[in-house]
């Protein structure tokens, strides 16, 4: 999804998240108006733990994956 589409989706009330591994295992969320990714949750003991939490977050109909 390009930046214009991402901004439209966020303006409609959705939250956009993604997985990240560097410098730590974490979940990041896209924020407006400065159009940056910020850590939503971090300090997971493993990628599997992060992925389980990521799946839980995606159960919310207003959260989508980038």
Backbone as ProteinMPNN parsed JSONL, in Angstrom:
{"seq_chain_A": "XXXXXXXXXXXXXXXXXXXXXXXXXXXXXXXXXXXXXXXXXXXXXXXXXXXXXXXXXXXXXXXXXX", "coords_chain_A": {"N_chain_A": [[0.858, -1.167, 0.0], [0.618, 2.19, -0.858], [1.779, 5.445, 0.386], [-0.246, 7.418, 0.175], [-2.6, 5.922, 0.022], [-2.42, 4.582, 2.477], [-2.678, 6.752, 4.249], [-5.307, 7.514, 3.678], [-6.741, 5.296, 4.559], [-6.16, 5.365, 7.299], [-7.309, 7.83, 7.929], [-9.928, 7.091, 7.687], [-10.321, 5.781, 10.003], [-9.033, 3.411, 10.586], [-6.362, 1.387, 11.957], [-2.964, 0.82, 11.216], [-0.67, -1.769, 11.218], [2.55, -3.41, 11.571], [5.04, -6.024, 11.474], [8.293, -6.09, 13.036], [11.797, -6.662, 13.199], [14.235, -5.53, 13.84], [15.714, -2.942, 15.766], [14.922, -4.692, 17.718], [12.616, -7.34, 18.545], [9.429, -6.561, 17.627], [6.206, -4.845, 17.383], [4.99, -2.501, 15.146], [3.288, 0.635, 14.625], [1.625, 2.697, 12.271], [1.688, 6.181, 12.193], [-0.063, 9.255, 11.845], [0.077, 12.86, 11.914], [2.653, 12.936, 10.994], [3.511, 10.824, 9.517], [4.973, 8.418, 10.291], [6.471, 5.369, 11.486], [5.961, 3.9, 14.601], [6.927, 2.208, 17.615], [4.587, -0.031, 18.805], [4.22, -2.225, 20.482], [6.765, -3.932, 22.263], [9.732, -5.786, 23.245], [9.36, -8.58, 23.111], [9.782, -12.021, 23.89], [10.311, -13.811, 21.853], [10.054, -14.36, 18.268], [7.844, -15.877, 17.694], [6.152, -15.375, 19.869], [5.669, -12.678, 19.425], [4.346, -12.864, 16.959], [2.024, -14.254, 17.706], [0.777, -12.325, 19.33], [0.444, -10.339, 17.41], [-1.424, -11.551, 15.717], [-3.584, -11.596, 17.489], [-4.085, -8.835, 17.705], [-4.941, -8.333, 15.11], [-7.461, -9.393, 15.152], [-9.173, -7.392, 15.81], [-11.493, -5.505, 14.047], [-10.805, -2.992, 13.082], [-8.127, -2.82, 12.783], [-5.47, -3.254, 10.567], [-3.07, -5.05, 8.538], [0.061, -4.021, 7.246]], "CA_chain_A": [[0.0, 0.0, 0.0], [1.439, 3.402, -0.9], [1.546, 6.384, 1.48], [-1.536, 8.081, 0.001], [-3.622, 4.946, 0.406], [-2.296, 4.38, 3.921], [-3.254, 7.917, 4.914], [-6.763, 7.453, 3.497], [-7.24, 4.239, 5.439], [-6.061, 5.877, 8.672], [-8.314, 8.886, 8.052], [-11.214, 6.418, 7.812], [-10.423, 5.241, 11.348], [-8.296, 2.164, 10.75], [-4.983, 1.423, 12.446], [-2.116, -0.003, 10.358], [0.456, -2.3, 11.984], [3.464, -4.319, 10.878], [6.051, -6.686, 12.296], [9.652, -5.584, 12.85], [12.771, -7.481, 13.928], [15.455, -4.794, 14.168], [16.768, -3.578, 16.555], [14.345, -5.685, 18.622], [11.389, -7.96, 18.049], [8.371, -5.652, 18.041], [5.105, -4.517, 16.485], [4.985, -1.061, 14.923], [2.046, 1.207, 14.118], [1.804, 3.885, 11.428], [1.058, 7.351, 12.798], [-0.192, 10.52, 11.13], [0.286, 13.444, 10.603], [4.054, 12.946, 10.576], [3.737, 9.673, 8.635], [6.092, 7.614, 10.777], [6.191, 4.121, 12.191], [6.411, 3.93, 15.994], [6.711, 0.946, 18.307], [3.323, -0.196, 19.502], [4.579, -3.165, 21.54], [8.09, -4.503, 22.041], [10.285, -6.668, 24.288], [8.843, -9.936, 23.021], [10.878, -12.987, 24.084], [10.578, -14.539, 20.606], [9.223, -13.963, 17.125], [6.58, -16.599, 17.806], [5.325, -14.631, 20.824], [5.251, -11.473, 18.718], [3.376, -13.229, 15.933], [0.761, -14.564, 18.379], [0.168, -11.051, 19.713], [0.076, -9.688, 16.152], [-2.667, -12.187, 15.294], [-4.621, -11.109, 18.401], [-4.401, -7.465, 17.32], [-5.668, -8.356, 13.841], [-8.851, -9.776, 15.391], [-9.919, -6.144, 15.85], [-11.812, -5.18, 12.654], [-10.274, -1.682, 12.702], [-6.657, -2.929, 12.661], [-5.066, -3.983, 9.369], [-1.644, -5.288, 8.388], [0.694, -3.424, 6.078]], "C_chain_A": [[0.909, 1.236, 0.0], [1.008, 4.372, 0.209], [0.196, 7.083, 1.386], [-2.67, 7.156, 0.425], [-3.602, 4.691, 1.907], [-2.93, 5.532, 4.677], [-4.776, 7.934, 4.8], [-7.382, 6.43, 4.448], [-7.223, 4.704, 6.894], [-7.098, 6.967, 8.904], [-9.717, 8.289, 8.215], [-11.371, 5.741, 9.174], [-9.705, 3.928, 11.595], [-6.928, 2.431, 11.371], [-4.181, 0.441, 11.59], [-0.906, -0.441, 11.17], [1.322, -3.182, 11.1], [4.409, -4.944, 11.888], [7.409, -6.051, 12.021], [10.593, -6.412, 13.708], [14.001, -6.709, 14.383], [15.137, -3.423, 14.719], [16.244, -4.58, 17.57], [13.087, -6.25, 17.98], [10.224, -7.118, 18.56], [7.269, -5.556, 16.996], [5.076, -3.002, 16.375], [3.64, -0.622, 14.353], [2.368, 2.473, 13.343], [1.016, 5.043, 12.031], [1.034, 8.53, 11.832], [-0.193, 11.617, 12.167], [1.733, 13.381, 10.129], [4.461, 11.714, 9.773], [4.945, 8.833, 9.044], [5.581, 6.335, 11.42], [6.772, 4.235, 13.589], [6.109, 2.585, 16.63], [5.385, 0.967, 19.045], [3.543, -1.108, 20.709], [5.948, -3.735, 21.215], [8.484, -5.387, 23.22], [9.634, -8.045, 24.297], [10.009, -10.908, 23.195], [11.242, -13.743, 22.816], [9.69, -13.998, 19.492], [7.867, -14.66, 17.184], [5.624, -15.881, 18.758], [4.803, -13.346, 20.172], [4.166, -11.788, 17.698], [2.027, -13.608, 16.535], [0.041, -13.28, 18.777], [-0.317, -10.289, 18.48], [-1.263, -10.237, 15.664], [-3.823, -11.732, 16.183], [-5.052, -9.691, 18.019], [-5.234, -7.43, 16.038], [-7.112, -8.853, 13.989], [-9.76, -8.55, 15.492], [-10.223, -5.732, 14.396], [-11.267, -3.826, 12.188], [-8.746, -1.676, 12.606], [-6.34, -3.78, 11.438], [-3.544, -4.084, 9.317], [-1.132, -4.601, 7.138], [1.568, -4.461, 5.435]], "O_chain_A": [[1.86, 1.308, 0.778], [0.003, 4.148, 0.884], [-0.446, 7.319, 2.41], [-3.597, 7.581, 1.116], [-4.656, 4.594, 2.536], [-3.65, 5.31, 5.651], [-5.459, 8.334, 5.743], [-8.42, 6.681, 5.06], [-8.175, 4.459, 7.635], [-7.705, 7.021, 9.973], [-10.591, 8.914, 8.814], [-12.43, 5.189, 9.472], [-9.764, 3.388, 12.7], [-6.408, 3.546, 11.318], [-4.666, -0.645, 11.274], [-0.199, 0.389, 11.742], [0.902, -3.638, 10.037], [4.557, -4.458, 13.009], [7.657, -5.539, 10.93], [10.236, -6.819, 14.814], [14.743, -7.195, 15.237], [14.288, -2.758, 14.125], [17.036, -5.257, 18.225], [12.567, -5.709, 17.004], [10.041, -6.97, 19.768], [7.371, -6.096, 15.894], [5.132, -2.298, 17.383], [2.945, -1.394, 13.691], [3.268, 3.229, 13.71], [-0.168, 4.909, 12.34], [1.993, 8.768, 11.097], [-0.471, 11.285, 13.319], [2.02, 13.733, 8.985], [5.623, 11.575, 9.391], [5.832, 8.573, 8.231], [4.426, 6.236, 11.836], [7.929, 4.618, 13.758], [5.16, 1.902, 16.244], [5.106, 1.884, 19.818], [3.106, -0.8, 21.818], [6.266, -3.993, 20.054], [7.661, -5.693, 24.083], [9.384, -8.612, 25.36], [11.107, -10.65, 22.702], [12.353, -14.261, 22.701], [8.716, -13.285, 19.734], [6.857, -14.092, 16.77], [4.426, -15.788, 18.486], [3.641, -12.978, 20.348], [3.18, -11.059, 17.588], [0.988, -13.317, 15.943], [-1.169, -13.16, 18.583], [-1.376, -9.663, 18.514], [-2.134, -9.475, 15.245], [-4.927, -11.504, 15.688], [-6.244, -9.382, 18.011], [-6.128, -6.596, 15.897], [-7.9, -8.743, 13.05], [-10.97, -8.651, 15.285], [-9.297, -5.621, 13.592], [-11.276, -3.553, 10.988], [-8.145, -0.627, 12.371], [-6.866, -4.882, 11.282], [-2.828, -3.314, 9.958], [-1.796, -4.593, 6.102], [2.211, -4.184, 4.422]]}, "name": "protein", "num_of_chains": 1, "seq": "XXXXXXXXXXXXXXXXXXXXXXXXXXXXXXXXXXXXXXXXXXXXXXXXXXXXXXXXXXXXXXXXXX"}
